[in-house]
Short mmCIF file of C-alpha atoms in Angstrom, two decimals:
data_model
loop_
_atom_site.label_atom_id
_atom_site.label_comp_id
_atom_site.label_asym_id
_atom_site.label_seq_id
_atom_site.Cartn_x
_atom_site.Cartn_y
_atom_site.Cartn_z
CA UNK A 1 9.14 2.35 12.26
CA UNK A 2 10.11 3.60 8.81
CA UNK A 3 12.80 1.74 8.21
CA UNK A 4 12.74 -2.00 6.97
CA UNK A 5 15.20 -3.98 9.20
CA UNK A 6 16.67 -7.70 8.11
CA UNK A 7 16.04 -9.20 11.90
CA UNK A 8 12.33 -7.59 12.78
CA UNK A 9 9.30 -8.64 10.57
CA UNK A 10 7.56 -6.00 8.92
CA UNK A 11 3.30 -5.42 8.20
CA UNK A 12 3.28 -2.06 5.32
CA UNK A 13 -0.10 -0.99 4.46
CA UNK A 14 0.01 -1.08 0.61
CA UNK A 15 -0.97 2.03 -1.94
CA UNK A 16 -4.06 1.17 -3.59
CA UNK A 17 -5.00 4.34 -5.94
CA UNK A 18 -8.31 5.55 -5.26
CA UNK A 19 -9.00 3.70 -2.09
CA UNK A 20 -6.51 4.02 0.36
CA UNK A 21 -6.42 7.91 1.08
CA UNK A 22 -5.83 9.79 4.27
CA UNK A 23 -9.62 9.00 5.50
CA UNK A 24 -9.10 4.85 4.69
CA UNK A 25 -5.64 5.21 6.51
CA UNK A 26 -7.00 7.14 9.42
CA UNK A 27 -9.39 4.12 10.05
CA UNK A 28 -6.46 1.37 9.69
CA UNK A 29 -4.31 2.90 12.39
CA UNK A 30 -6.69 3.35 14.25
CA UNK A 31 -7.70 -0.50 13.98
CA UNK A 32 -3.57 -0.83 14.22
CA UNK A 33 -1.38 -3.93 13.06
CA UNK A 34 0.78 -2.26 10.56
CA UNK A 35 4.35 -0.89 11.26
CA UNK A 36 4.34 1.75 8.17
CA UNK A 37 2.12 2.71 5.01
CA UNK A 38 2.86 3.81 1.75
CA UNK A 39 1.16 6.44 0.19
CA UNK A 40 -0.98 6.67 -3.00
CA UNK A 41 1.96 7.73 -5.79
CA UNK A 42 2.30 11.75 -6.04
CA UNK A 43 2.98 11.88 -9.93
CA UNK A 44 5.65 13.68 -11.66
CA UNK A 45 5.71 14.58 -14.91
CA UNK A 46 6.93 17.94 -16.30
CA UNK A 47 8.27 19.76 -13.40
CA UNK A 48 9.47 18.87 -9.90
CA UNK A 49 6.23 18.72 -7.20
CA UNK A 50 6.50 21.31 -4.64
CA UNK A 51 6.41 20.38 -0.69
CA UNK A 52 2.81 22.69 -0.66
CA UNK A 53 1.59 20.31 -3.52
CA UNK A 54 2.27 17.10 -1.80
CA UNK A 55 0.78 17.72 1.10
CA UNK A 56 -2.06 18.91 -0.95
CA UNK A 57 -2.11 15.48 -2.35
CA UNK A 58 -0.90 13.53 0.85
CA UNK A 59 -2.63 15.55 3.62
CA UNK A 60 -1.55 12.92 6.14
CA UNK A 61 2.25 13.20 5.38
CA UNK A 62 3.07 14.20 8.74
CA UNK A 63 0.53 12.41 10.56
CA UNK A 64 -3.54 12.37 11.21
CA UNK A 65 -5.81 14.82 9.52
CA UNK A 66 -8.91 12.10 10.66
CA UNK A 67 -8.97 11.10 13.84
CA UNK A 68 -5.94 10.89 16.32
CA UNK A 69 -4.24 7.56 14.96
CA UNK A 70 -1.02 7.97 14.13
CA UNK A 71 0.40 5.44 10.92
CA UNK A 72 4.28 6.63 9.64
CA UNK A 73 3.53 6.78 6.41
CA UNK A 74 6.37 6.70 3.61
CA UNK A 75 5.84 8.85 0.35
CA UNK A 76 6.01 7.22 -2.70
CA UNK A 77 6.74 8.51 -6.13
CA UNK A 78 6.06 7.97 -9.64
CA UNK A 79 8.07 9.02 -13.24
CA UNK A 80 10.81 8.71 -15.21
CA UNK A 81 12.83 11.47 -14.87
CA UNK A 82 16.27 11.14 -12.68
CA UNK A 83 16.49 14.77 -11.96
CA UNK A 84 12.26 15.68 -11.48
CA UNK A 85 12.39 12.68 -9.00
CA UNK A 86 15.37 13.82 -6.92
CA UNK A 87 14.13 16.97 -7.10
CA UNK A 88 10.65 16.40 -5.85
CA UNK A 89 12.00 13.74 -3.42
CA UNK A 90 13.95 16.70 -1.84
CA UNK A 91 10.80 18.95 -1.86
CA UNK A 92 9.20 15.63 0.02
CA UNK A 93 11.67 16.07 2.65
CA UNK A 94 10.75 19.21 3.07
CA UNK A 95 7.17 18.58 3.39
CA UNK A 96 8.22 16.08 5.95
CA UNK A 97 8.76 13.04 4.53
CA UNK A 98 10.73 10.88 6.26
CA UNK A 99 11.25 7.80 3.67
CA UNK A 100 10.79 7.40 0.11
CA UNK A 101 9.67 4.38 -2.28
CA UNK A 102 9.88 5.11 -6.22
CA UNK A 103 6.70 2.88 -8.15
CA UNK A 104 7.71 0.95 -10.70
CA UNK A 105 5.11 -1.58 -10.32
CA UNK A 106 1.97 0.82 -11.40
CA UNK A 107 0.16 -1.48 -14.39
CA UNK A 108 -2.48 1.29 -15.63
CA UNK A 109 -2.73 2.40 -19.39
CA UNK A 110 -2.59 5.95 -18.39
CA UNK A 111 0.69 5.47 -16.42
CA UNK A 112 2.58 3.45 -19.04
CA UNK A 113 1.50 5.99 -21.84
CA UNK A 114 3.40 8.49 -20.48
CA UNK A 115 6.42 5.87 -19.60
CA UNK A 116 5.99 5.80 -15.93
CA UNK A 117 5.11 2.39 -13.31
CA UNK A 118 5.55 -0.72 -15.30
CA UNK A 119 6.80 0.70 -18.32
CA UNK A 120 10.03 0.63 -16.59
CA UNK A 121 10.36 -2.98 -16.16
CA UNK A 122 11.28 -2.70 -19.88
CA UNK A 123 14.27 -0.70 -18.92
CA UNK A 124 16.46 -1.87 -15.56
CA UNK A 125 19.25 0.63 -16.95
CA UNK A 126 16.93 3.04 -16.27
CA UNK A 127 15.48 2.28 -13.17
CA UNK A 128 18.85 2.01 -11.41
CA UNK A 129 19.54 5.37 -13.00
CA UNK A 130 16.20 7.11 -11.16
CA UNK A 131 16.56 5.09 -8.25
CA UNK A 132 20.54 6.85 -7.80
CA UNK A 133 19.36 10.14 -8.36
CA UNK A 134 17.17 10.44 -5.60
CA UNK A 135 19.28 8.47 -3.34
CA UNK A 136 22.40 10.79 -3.89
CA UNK A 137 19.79 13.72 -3.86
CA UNK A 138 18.72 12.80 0.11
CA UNK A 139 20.32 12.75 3.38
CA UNK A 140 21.36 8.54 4.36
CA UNK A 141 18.49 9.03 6.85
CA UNK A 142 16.11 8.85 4.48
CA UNK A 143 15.37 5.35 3.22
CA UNK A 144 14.81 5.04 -0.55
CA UNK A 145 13.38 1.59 -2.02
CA UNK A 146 11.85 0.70 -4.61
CA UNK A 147 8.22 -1.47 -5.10
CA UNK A 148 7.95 -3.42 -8.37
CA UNK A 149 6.34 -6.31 -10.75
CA UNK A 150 8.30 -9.03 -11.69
CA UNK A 151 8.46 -8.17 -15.03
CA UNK A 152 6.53 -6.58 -17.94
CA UNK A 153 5.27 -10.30 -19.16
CA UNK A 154 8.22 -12.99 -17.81
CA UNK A 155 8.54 -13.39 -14.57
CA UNK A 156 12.28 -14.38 -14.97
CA UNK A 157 12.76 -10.49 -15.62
CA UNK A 158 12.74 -10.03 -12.38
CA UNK A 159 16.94 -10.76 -11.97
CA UNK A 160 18.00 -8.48 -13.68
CA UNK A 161 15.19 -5.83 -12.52
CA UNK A 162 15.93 -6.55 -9.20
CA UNK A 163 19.44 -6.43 -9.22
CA UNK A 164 19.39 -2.64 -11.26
CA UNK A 165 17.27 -1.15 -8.08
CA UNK A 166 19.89 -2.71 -5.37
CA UNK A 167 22.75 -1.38 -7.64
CA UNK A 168 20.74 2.05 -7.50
CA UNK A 169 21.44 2.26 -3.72
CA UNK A 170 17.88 1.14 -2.57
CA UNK A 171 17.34 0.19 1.16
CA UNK A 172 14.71 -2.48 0.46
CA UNK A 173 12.84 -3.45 -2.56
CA UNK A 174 8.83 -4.57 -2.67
CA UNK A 175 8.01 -7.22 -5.16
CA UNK A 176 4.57 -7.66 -6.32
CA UNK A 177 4.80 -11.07 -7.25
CA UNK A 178 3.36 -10.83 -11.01
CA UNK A 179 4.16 -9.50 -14.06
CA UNK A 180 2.45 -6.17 -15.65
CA UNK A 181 0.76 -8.45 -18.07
CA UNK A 182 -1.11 -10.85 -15.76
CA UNK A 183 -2.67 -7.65 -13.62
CA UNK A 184 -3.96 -9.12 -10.84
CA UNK A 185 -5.02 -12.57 -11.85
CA UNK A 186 -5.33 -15.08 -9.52
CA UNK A 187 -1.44 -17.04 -8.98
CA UNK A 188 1.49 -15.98 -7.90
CA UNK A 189 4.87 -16.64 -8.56
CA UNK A 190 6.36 -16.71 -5.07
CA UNK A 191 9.26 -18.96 -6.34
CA UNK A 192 10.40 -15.71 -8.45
CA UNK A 193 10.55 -14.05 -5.54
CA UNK A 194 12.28 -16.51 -3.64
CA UNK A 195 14.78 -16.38 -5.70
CA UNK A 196 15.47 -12.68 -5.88
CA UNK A 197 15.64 -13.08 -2.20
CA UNK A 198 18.56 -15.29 -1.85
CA UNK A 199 20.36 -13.06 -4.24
CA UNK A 200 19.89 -10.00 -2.96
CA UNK A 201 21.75 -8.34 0.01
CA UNK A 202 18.88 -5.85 0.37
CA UNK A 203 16.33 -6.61 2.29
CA UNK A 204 12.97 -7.80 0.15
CA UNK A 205 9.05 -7.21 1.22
CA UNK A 206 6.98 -9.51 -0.70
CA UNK A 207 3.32 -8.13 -2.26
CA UNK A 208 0.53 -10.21 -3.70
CA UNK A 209 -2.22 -11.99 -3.12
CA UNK A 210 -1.82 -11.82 1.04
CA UNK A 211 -5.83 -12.15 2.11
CA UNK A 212 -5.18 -14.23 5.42
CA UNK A 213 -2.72 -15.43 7.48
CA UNK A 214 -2.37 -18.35 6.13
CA UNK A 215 -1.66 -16.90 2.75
CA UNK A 216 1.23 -14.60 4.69
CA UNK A 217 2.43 -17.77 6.06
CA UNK A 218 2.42 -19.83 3.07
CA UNK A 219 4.27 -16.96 1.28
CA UNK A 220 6.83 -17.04 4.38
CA UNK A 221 7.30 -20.48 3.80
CA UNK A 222 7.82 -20.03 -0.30
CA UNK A 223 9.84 -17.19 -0.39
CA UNK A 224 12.12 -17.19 2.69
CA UNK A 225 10.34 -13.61 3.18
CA UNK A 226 9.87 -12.08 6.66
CA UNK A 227 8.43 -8.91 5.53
CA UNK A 228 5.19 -8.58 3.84
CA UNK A 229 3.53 -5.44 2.34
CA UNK A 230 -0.82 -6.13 2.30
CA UNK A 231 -3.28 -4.22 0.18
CA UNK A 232 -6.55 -5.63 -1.29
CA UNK A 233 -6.72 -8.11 2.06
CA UNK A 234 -7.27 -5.49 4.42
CA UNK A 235 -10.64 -4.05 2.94
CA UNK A 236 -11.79 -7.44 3.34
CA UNK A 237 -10.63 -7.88 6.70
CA UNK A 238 -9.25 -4.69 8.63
CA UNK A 239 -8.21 -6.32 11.51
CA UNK A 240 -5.91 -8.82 8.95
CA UNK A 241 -2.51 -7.43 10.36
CA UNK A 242 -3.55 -8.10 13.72
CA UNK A 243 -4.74 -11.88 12.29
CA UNK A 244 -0.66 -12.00 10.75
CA UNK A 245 1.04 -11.06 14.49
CA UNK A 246 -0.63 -13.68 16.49
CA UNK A 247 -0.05 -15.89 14.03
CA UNK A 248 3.56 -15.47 13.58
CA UNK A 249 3.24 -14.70 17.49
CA UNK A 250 4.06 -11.38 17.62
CA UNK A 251 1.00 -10.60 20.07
CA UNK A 252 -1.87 -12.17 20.90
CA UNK A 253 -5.45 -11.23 18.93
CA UNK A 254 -6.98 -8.57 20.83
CA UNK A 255 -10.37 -9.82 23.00
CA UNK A 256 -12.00 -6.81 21.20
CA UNK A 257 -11.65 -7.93 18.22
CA UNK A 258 -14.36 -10.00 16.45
CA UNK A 259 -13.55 -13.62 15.19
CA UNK A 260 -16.35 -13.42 12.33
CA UNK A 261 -15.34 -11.32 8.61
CA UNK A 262 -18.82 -10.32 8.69
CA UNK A 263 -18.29 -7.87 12.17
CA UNK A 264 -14.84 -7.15 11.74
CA UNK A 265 -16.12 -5.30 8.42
CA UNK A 266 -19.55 -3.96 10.32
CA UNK A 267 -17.25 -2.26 12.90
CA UNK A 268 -14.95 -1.30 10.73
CA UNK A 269 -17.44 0.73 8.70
CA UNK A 270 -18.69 1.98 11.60
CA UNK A 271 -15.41 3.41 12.97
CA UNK A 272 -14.81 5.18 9.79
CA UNK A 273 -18.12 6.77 9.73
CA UNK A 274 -17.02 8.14 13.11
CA UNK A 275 -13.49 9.40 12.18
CA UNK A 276 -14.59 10.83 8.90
CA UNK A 277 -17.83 12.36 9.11
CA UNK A 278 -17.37 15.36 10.97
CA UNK A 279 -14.81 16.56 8.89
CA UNK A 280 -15.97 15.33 5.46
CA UNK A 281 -16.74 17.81 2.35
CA UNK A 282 -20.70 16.68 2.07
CA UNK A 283 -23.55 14.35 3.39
CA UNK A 284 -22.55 11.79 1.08
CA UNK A 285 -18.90 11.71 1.45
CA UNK A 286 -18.95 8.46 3.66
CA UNK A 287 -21.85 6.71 2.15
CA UNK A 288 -19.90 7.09 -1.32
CA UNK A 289 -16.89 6.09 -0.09
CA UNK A 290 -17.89 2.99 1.80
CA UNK A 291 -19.86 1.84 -1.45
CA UNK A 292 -16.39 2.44 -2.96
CA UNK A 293 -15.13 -0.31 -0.42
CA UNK A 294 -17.49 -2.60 -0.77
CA UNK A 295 -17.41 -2.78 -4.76
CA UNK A 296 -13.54 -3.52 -4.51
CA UNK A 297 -14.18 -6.46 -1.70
CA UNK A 298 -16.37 -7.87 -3.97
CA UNK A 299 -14.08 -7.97 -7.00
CA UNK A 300 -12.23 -10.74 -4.36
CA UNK A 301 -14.78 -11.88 -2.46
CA UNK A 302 -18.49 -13.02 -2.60
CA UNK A 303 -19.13 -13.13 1.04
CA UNK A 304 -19.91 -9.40 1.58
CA UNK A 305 -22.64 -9.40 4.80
CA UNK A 306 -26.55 -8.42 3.06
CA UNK A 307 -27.39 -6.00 5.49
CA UNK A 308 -24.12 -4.45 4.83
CA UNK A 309 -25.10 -4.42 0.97
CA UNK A 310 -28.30 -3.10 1.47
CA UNK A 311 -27.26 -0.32 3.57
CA UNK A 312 -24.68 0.56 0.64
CA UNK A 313 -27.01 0.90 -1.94
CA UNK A 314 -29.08 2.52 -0.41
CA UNK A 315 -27.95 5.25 2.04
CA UNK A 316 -27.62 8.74 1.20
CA UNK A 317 -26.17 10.13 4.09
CA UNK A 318 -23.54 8.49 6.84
CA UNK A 319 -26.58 8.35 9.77
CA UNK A 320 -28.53 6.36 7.23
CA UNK A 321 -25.77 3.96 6.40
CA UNK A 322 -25.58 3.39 9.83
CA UNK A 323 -29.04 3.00 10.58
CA UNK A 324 -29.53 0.75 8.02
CA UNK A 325 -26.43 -1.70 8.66
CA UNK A 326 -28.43 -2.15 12.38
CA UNK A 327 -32.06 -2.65 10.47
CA UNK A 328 -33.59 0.70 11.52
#
Protein backbone atom coordinates (compact mmCIF):
# COMPACT_ATOMS: atom_id res chain seq x y z
CA UNK A 1 0.00 0.00 0.00
CA UNK A 2 1.05 3.54 -0.87
CA UNK A 3 -1.77 5.19 -0.29
CA UNK A 4 -3.05 6.32 3.27
CA UNK A 5 -6.77 5.29 3.52
CA UNK A 6 -9.31 6.91 6.36
CA UNK A 7 -10.88 3.19 7.25
CA UNK A 8 -7.45 0.87 7.27
CA UNK A 9 -4.71 1.67 9.93
CA UNK A 10 -1.47 2.45 8.67
CA UNK A 11 2.50 1.38 10.14
CA UNK A 12 5.13 3.99 7.73
CA UNK A 13 8.66 3.40 8.41
CA UNK A 14 9.92 6.96 9.17
CA UNK A 15 13.10 8.88 7.33
CA UNK A 16 15.77 9.13 9.73
CA UNK A 17 18.87 10.88 7.79
CA UNK A 18 21.86 8.91 8.03
CA UNK A 19 20.40 5.74 9.36
CA UNK A 20 17.67 4.51 7.54
CA UNK A 21 19.17 3.88 3.94
CA UNK A 22 18.44 1.19 1.43
CA UNK A 23 20.67 -1.47 3.54
CA UNK A 24 18.58 -0.50 7.13
CA UNK A 25 15.31 -0.76 4.96
CA UNK A 26 16.27 -3.98 3.31
CA UNK A 27 16.54 -5.51 6.89
CA UNK A 28 13.01 -3.97 8.11
CA UNK A 29 11.04 -5.58 5.32
CA UNK A 30 12.49 -8.25 5.61
CA UNK A 31 11.59 -8.40 9.49
CA UNK A 32 8.01 -6.94 7.95
CA UNK A 33 5.21 -4.97 9.94
CA UNK A 34 5.16 -1.82 8.00
CA UNK A 35 2.69 -1.01 5.12
CA UNK A 36 5.05 1.79 3.37
CA UNK A 37 8.43 3.77 4.08
CA UNK A 38 9.53 7.05 3.41
CA UNK A 39 12.70 7.76 2.12
CA UNK A 40 15.68 9.82 3.44
CA UNK A 41 14.82 13.55 1.75
CA UNK A 42 16.53 13.89 -1.89
CA UNK A 43 17.45 17.73 -1.57
CA UNK A 44 16.78 20.38 -3.99
CA UNK A 45 18.33 23.37 -4.20
CA UNK A 46 19.43 25.12 -7.43
CA UNK A 47 18.16 23.00 -10.16
CA UNK A 48 15.52 20.30 -10.55
CA UNK A 49 17.08 16.52 -9.52
CA UNK A 50 17.17 14.27 -12.40
CA UNK A 51 15.38 10.63 -12.28
CA UNK A 52 19.35 9.13 -12.76
CA UNK A 53 20.24 11.26 -9.60
CA UNK A 54 17.56 9.98 -7.39
CA UNK A 55 18.01 6.73 -7.83
CA UNK A 56 21.59 7.44 -7.26
CA UNK A 57 20.51 8.72 -3.96
CA UNK A 58 17.46 6.29 -3.36
CA UNK A 59 18.82 3.05 -4.91
CA UNK A 60 15.80 1.19 -3.54
CA UNK A 61 13.15 3.43 -5.29
CA UNK A 62 11.75 0.69 -7.15
CA UNK A 63 12.29 -1.99 -4.82
CA UNK A 64 15.31 -4.24 -3.14
CA UNK A 65 18.90 -3.63 -3.99
CA UNK A 66 19.71 -5.92 -0.47
CA UNK A 67 18.14 -8.84 -0.16
CA UNK A 68 14.71 -9.87 -1.75
CA UNK A 69 12.26 -7.93 0.70
CA UNK A 70 10.16 -5.86 -0.90
CA UNK A 71 8.98 -2.34 1.32
CA UNK A 72 6.88 0.39 -1.17
CA UNK A 73 8.71 3.05 -0.38
CA UNK A 74 7.40 6.76 -1.02
CA UNK A 75 10.02 9.51 -2.06
CA UNK A 76 10.21 12.38 -0.14
CA UNK A 77 11.46 15.80 -0.94
CA UNK A 78 13.02 18.74 0.48
CA UNK A 79 13.19 22.84 -0.63
CA UNK A 80 11.55 25.75 -1.19
CA UNK A 81 11.11 26.24 -4.56
CA UNK A 82 7.39 25.64 -6.17
CA UNK A 83 8.68 25.05 -9.60
CA UNK A 84 12.34 22.89 -8.66
CA UNK A 85 9.92 20.69 -6.54
CA UNK A 86 7.31 20.00 -9.21
CA UNK A 87 9.87 19.64 -11.42
CA UNK A 88 11.94 17.09 -9.65
CA UNK A 89 8.73 15.43 -8.34
CA UNK A 90 7.99 14.77 -12.09
CA UNK A 91 11.59 13.49 -12.71
CA UNK A 92 10.64 11.14 -9.44
CA UNK A 93 7.91 9.73 -11.39
CA UNK A 94 9.98 8.96 -13.83
CA UNK A 95 12.45 7.22 -11.80
CA UNK A 96 9.50 5.32 -10.53
CA UNK A 97 8.14 6.85 -7.81
CA UNK A 98 4.91 6.08 -7.08
CA UNK A 99 3.98 8.68 -4.11
CA UNK A 100 5.43 11.75 -2.89
CA UNK A 101 5.77 13.49 0.70
CA UNK A 102 7.36 17.17 0.71
CA UNK A 103 9.56 17.66 4.41
CA UNK A 104 8.75 20.41 6.16
CA UNK A 105 9.51 19.02 9.44
CA UNK A 106 13.57 18.72 8.89
CA UNK A 107 15.01 20.73 12.26
CA UNK A 108 18.89 20.78 11.20
CA UNK A 109 20.97 24.11 11.04
CA UNK A 110 22.17 23.23 7.66
CA UNK A 111 18.59 22.76 6.29
CA UNK A 112 17.06 25.93 7.74
CA UNK A 113 20.14 28.04 6.50
CA UNK A 114 19.30 27.55 3.21
CA UNK A 115 15.32 27.99 4.04
CA UNK A 116 14.31 24.46 3.61
CA UNK A 117 12.47 21.73 6.51
CA UNK A 118 11.36 23.75 9.43
CA UNK A 119 12.12 27.00 8.20
CA UNK A 120 8.86 26.74 6.54
CA UNK A 121 6.73 26.49 9.50
CA UNK A 122 7.46 30.27 9.54
CA UNK A 123 5.66 30.59 6.31
CA UNK A 124 2.13 28.42 5.75
CA UNK A 125 1.57 30.81 2.60
CA UNK A 126 4.33 29.23 1.36
CA UNK A 127 4.03 25.81 2.07
CA UNK A 128 0.55 25.57 0.52
CA UNK A 129 2.16 27.29 -2.44
CA UNK A 130 5.01 24.24 -2.87
CA UNK A 131 2.71 21.74 -1.79
CA UNK A 132 0.18 22.94 -5.15
CA UNK A 133 2.88 22.95 -7.44
CA UNK A 134 3.79 19.54 -7.27
CA UNK A 135 0.35 18.34 -6.87
CA UNK A 136 -0.87 20.10 -10.16
CA UNK A 137 2.61 18.99 -11.62
CA UNK A 138 1.60 14.94 -11.09
CA UNK A 139 -0.88 12.60 -12.35
CA UNK A 140 -4.06 12.15 -9.28
CA UNK A 141 -2.42 8.70 -8.93
CA UNK A 142 0.27 9.90 -7.30
CA UNK A 143 -0.34 10.77 -3.66
CA UNK A 144 1.33 13.99 -2.43
CA UNK A 145 1.37 14.78 1.51
CA UNK A 146 3.12 16.52 3.44
CA UNK A 147 5.19 15.51 7.02
CA UNK A 148 5.66 18.40 9.46
CA UNK A 149 6.44 19.94 13.16
CA UNK A 150 3.92 21.60 14.89
CA UNK A 151 5.40 24.72 14.68
CA UNK A 152 8.75 26.59 14.66
CA UNK A 153 8.45 27.21 18.71
CA UNK A 154 4.32 27.19 19.55
CA UNK A 155 2.71 24.36 19.16
CA UNK A 156 -0.62 26.25 18.49
CA UNK A 157 1.06 27.02 14.97
CA UNK A 158 0.13 24.04 13.97
CA UNK A 159 -3.75 25.38 12.71
CA UNK A 160 -2.90 27.36 10.56
CA UNK A 161 0.19 25.14 9.22
CA UNK A 162 -1.94 22.42 8.91
CA UNK A 163 -4.70 23.86 7.29
CA UNK A 164 -2.14 25.68 4.36
CA UNK A 165 -0.87 21.91 3.37
CA UNK A 166 -4.69 20.50 3.10
CA UNK A 167 -5.54 23.73 1.11
CA UNK A 168 -2.36 22.77 -1.06
CA UNK A 169 -4.18 19.60 -2.26
CA UNK A 170 -2.26 17.10 0.05
CA UNK A 171 -3.62 13.48 0.43
CA UNK A 172 -2.51 13.07 4.05
CA UNK A 173 -0.38 15.07 6.28
CA UNK A 174 2.36 13.55 9.03
CA UNK A 175 2.66 15.52 12.19
CA UNK A 176 5.64 15.18 14.28
CA UNK A 177 4.18 16.14 17.36
CA UNK A 178 6.80 18.99 18.48
CA UNK A 179 7.89 22.10 17.54
CA UNK A 180 11.41 22.83 15.64
CA UNK A 181 12.56 24.37 18.83
CA UNK A 182 12.09 21.52 21.33
CA UNK A 183 14.09 18.91 18.78
CA UNK A 184 13.44 15.85 20.12
CA UNK A 185 13.03 16.37 23.81
CA UNK A 186 11.25 14.12 25.71
CA UNK A 187 7.00 15.22 25.66
CA UNK A 188 4.75 15.42 23.25
CA UNK A 189 1.96 17.39 22.49
CA UNK A 190 -0.53 14.81 21.25
CA UNK A 191 -3.47 17.15 22.22
CA UNK A 192 -2.09 19.53 19.25
CA UNK A 193 -2.48 16.93 17.18
CA UNK A 194 -5.71 15.90 18.24
CA UNK A 195 -6.92 18.80 17.43
CA UNK A 196 -5.66 19.23 13.89
CA UNK A 197 -7.32 15.93 13.49
CA UNK A 198 -10.83 16.82 14.10
CA UNK A 199 -10.37 19.72 11.80
CA UNK A 200 -9.00 18.34 9.07
CA UNK A 201 -10.79 16.37 6.24
CA UNK A 202 -7.43 14.86 5.23
CA UNK A 203 -6.43 12.08 6.65
CA UNK A 204 -3.52 12.67 9.55
CA UNK A 205 -0.47 10.10 10.53
CA UNK A 206 0.80 11.03 13.81
CA UNK A 207 4.95 10.96 14.48
CA UNK A 208 6.74 11.15 17.79
CA UNK A 209 7.90 9.52 20.44
CA UNK A 210 6.17 5.88 19.35
CA UNK A 211 8.84 3.28 21.17
CA UNK A 212 6.15 0.53 22.11
CA UNK A 213 2.86 -0.35 21.70
CA UNK A 214 1.69 1.04 24.38
CA UNK A 215 3.02 4.41 23.43
CA UNK A 216 1.08 3.80 19.78
CA UNK A 217 -1.88 3.05 21.80
CA UNK A 218 -1.76 5.79 24.19
CA UNK A 219 -1.24 8.16 21.19
CA UNK A 220 -4.46 6.37 19.57
CA UNK A 221 -6.26 7.10 22.50
CA UNK A 222 -4.99 11.06 22.65
CA UNK A 223 -5.24 11.95 19.28
CA UNK A 224 -8.18 10.05 17.71
CA UNK A 225 -5.24 8.87 15.25
CA UNK A 226 -5.38 5.49 13.45
CA UNK A 227 -2.33 5.92 11.49
CA UNK A 228 1.04 6.15 12.92
CA UNK A 229 4.40 6.83 11.16
CA UNK A 230 7.60 5.11 13.66
CA UNK A 231 11.24 6.04 13.44
CA UNK A 232 13.73 6.06 16.38
CA UNK A 233 11.49 2.94 18.01
CA UNK A 234 12.32 0.55 15.49
CA UNK A 235 16.24 0.52 15.97
CA UNK A 236 15.43 -0.29 19.37
CA UNK A 237 13.08 -2.89 18.63
CA UNK A 238 12.78 -4.11 14.86
CA UNK A 239 10.13 -6.31 15.31
CA UNK A 240 8.03 -3.02 16.99
CA UNK A 241 5.44 -2.94 14.03
CA UNK A 242 4.75 -6.43 14.44
CA UNK A 243 4.43 -5.58 18.55
CA UNK A 244 1.65 -2.52 17.18
CA UNK A 245 -0.62 -5.26 14.92
CA UNK A 246 -1.23 -7.75 17.57
CA UNK A 247 -1.86 -5.25 19.73
CA UNK A 248 -4.40 -3.37 17.87
CA UNK A 249 -5.20 -7.08 16.60
CA UNK A 250 -4.32 -6.89 13.29
CA UNK A 251 -2.38 -10.37 13.48
CA UNK A 252 -1.11 -12.29 15.95
CA UNK A 253 2.92 -11.95 17.05
CA UNK A 254 4.72 -14.32 15.01
CA UNK A 255 6.08 -17.67 17.17
CA UNK A 256 9.46 -16.70 15.57
CA UNK A 257 9.72 -13.83 16.95
CA UNK A 258 11.56 -13.31 20.29
CA UNK A 259 9.65 -11.81 23.36
CA UNK A 260 13.03 -10.33 24.94
CA UNK A 261 14.55 -6.53 23.35
CA UNK A 262 17.79 -8.02 23.96
CA UNK A 263 17.27 -11.00 20.92
CA UNK A 264 14.99 -9.20 18.87
CA UNK A 265 18.09 -6.71 18.42
CA UNK A 266 20.80 -9.84 18.37
CA UNK A 267 18.83 -11.27 15.39
CA UNK A 268 18.21 -8.36 13.95
CA UNK A 269 21.90 -7.53 13.62
CA UNK A 270 22.45 -10.69 12.51
CA UNK A 271 20.00 -10.62 9.58
CA UNK A 272 21.50 -7.48 8.36
CA UNK A 273 24.93 -8.78 8.40
CA UNK A 274 23.47 -11.43 6.08
CA UNK A 275 21.57 -9.15 3.61
CA UNK A 276 24.31 -6.61 3.45
CA UNK A 277 27.56 -8.12 3.46
CA UNK A 278 27.94 -9.64 0.27
CA UNK A 279 27.20 -6.72 -1.50
CA UNK A 280 28.78 -4.04 0.72
CA UNK A 281 31.69 -1.53 -0.55
CA UNK A 282 34.45 -2.88 2.22
CA UNK A 283 35.16 -5.23 5.27
CA UNK A 284 33.98 -2.70 7.52
CA UNK A 285 30.87 -1.55 5.94
CA UNK A 286 28.59 -3.57 8.41
CA UNK A 287 30.63 -3.36 11.49
CA UNK A 288 30.49 0.61 10.96
CA UNK A 289 27.15 0.71 10.31
CA UNK A 290 25.82 -1.41 13.12
CA UNK A 291 28.03 0.77 15.60
CA UNK A 292 26.06 3.55 13.84
CA UNK A 293 22.84 1.75 15.25
CA UNK A 294 23.78 1.12 18.36
CA UNK A 295 25.07 4.81 19.23
CA UNK A 296 21.51 6.15 18.15
CA UNK A 297 19.62 3.34 20.50
CA UNK A 298 21.53 4.54 23.11
CA UNK A 299 20.74 8.23 22.78
CA UNK A 300 16.99 6.58 23.92
CA UNK A 301 17.82 3.82 25.67
CA UNK A 302 20.32 2.45 28.32
CA UNK A 303 19.47 -1.14 28.00
CA UNK A 304 21.67 -1.97 24.95
CA UNK A 305 22.70 -6.01 25.53
CA UNK A 306 26.93 -6.02 26.70
CA UNK A 307 27.88 -8.60 24.47
CA UNK A 308 26.22 -6.67 21.81
CA UNK A 309 28.41 -3.54 22.93
CA UNK A 310 31.43 -5.30 23.06
CA UNK A 311 31.15 -6.81 19.77
CA UNK A 312 30.55 -3.10 18.42
CA UNK A 313 33.51 -1.68 19.61
CA UNK A 314 35.39 -3.93 18.80
CA UNK A 315 34.89 -5.73 15.44
CA UNK A 316 36.58 -4.85 12.39
CA UNK A 317 35.03 -6.91 9.99
CA UNK A 318 31.14 -8.35 9.78
CA UNK A 319 32.47 -12.26 10.67
CA UNK A 320 34.01 -10.71 13.75
CA UNK A 321 30.96 -8.82 14.82
CA UNK A 322 29.30 -11.88 14.59
CA UNK A 323 31.63 -13.96 16.30
CA UNK A 324 31.88 -11.81 18.98
CA UNK A 325 27.99 -11.13 19.67
CA UNK A 326 28.06 -15.34 20.24
CA UNK A 327 31.43 -15.06 22.61
CA UNK A 328 33.86 -16.66 20.12
Amino acid sequence: MLFIEANRTALVLAPMEGVMDAPMRALIADLGGFDFGVSEFVRVGQSVITAKQILHEIPDLNGPVFGSAKLPLQLQLLGDSPELLAGTAIEACIAGARAIDINFGCPAPTILRRSGGASLLRNPKAITEIIRSVRDALPSVIPVSAKIRLGWEDPNDVDGIAQAVQEGGANWITIHARTKQEGYRPGVHWDAVARVRSRLSIPVVANGDLFTAEDVARCEAETGCTHFMIGRGILKNPFLAHDVRASRALHALREDIPLQLDDRLRISIERYAAITDDQAANAGFVPSRVKQWIRMVRDISDSVPHQVLTAVKKARTTSELLNLMHGS
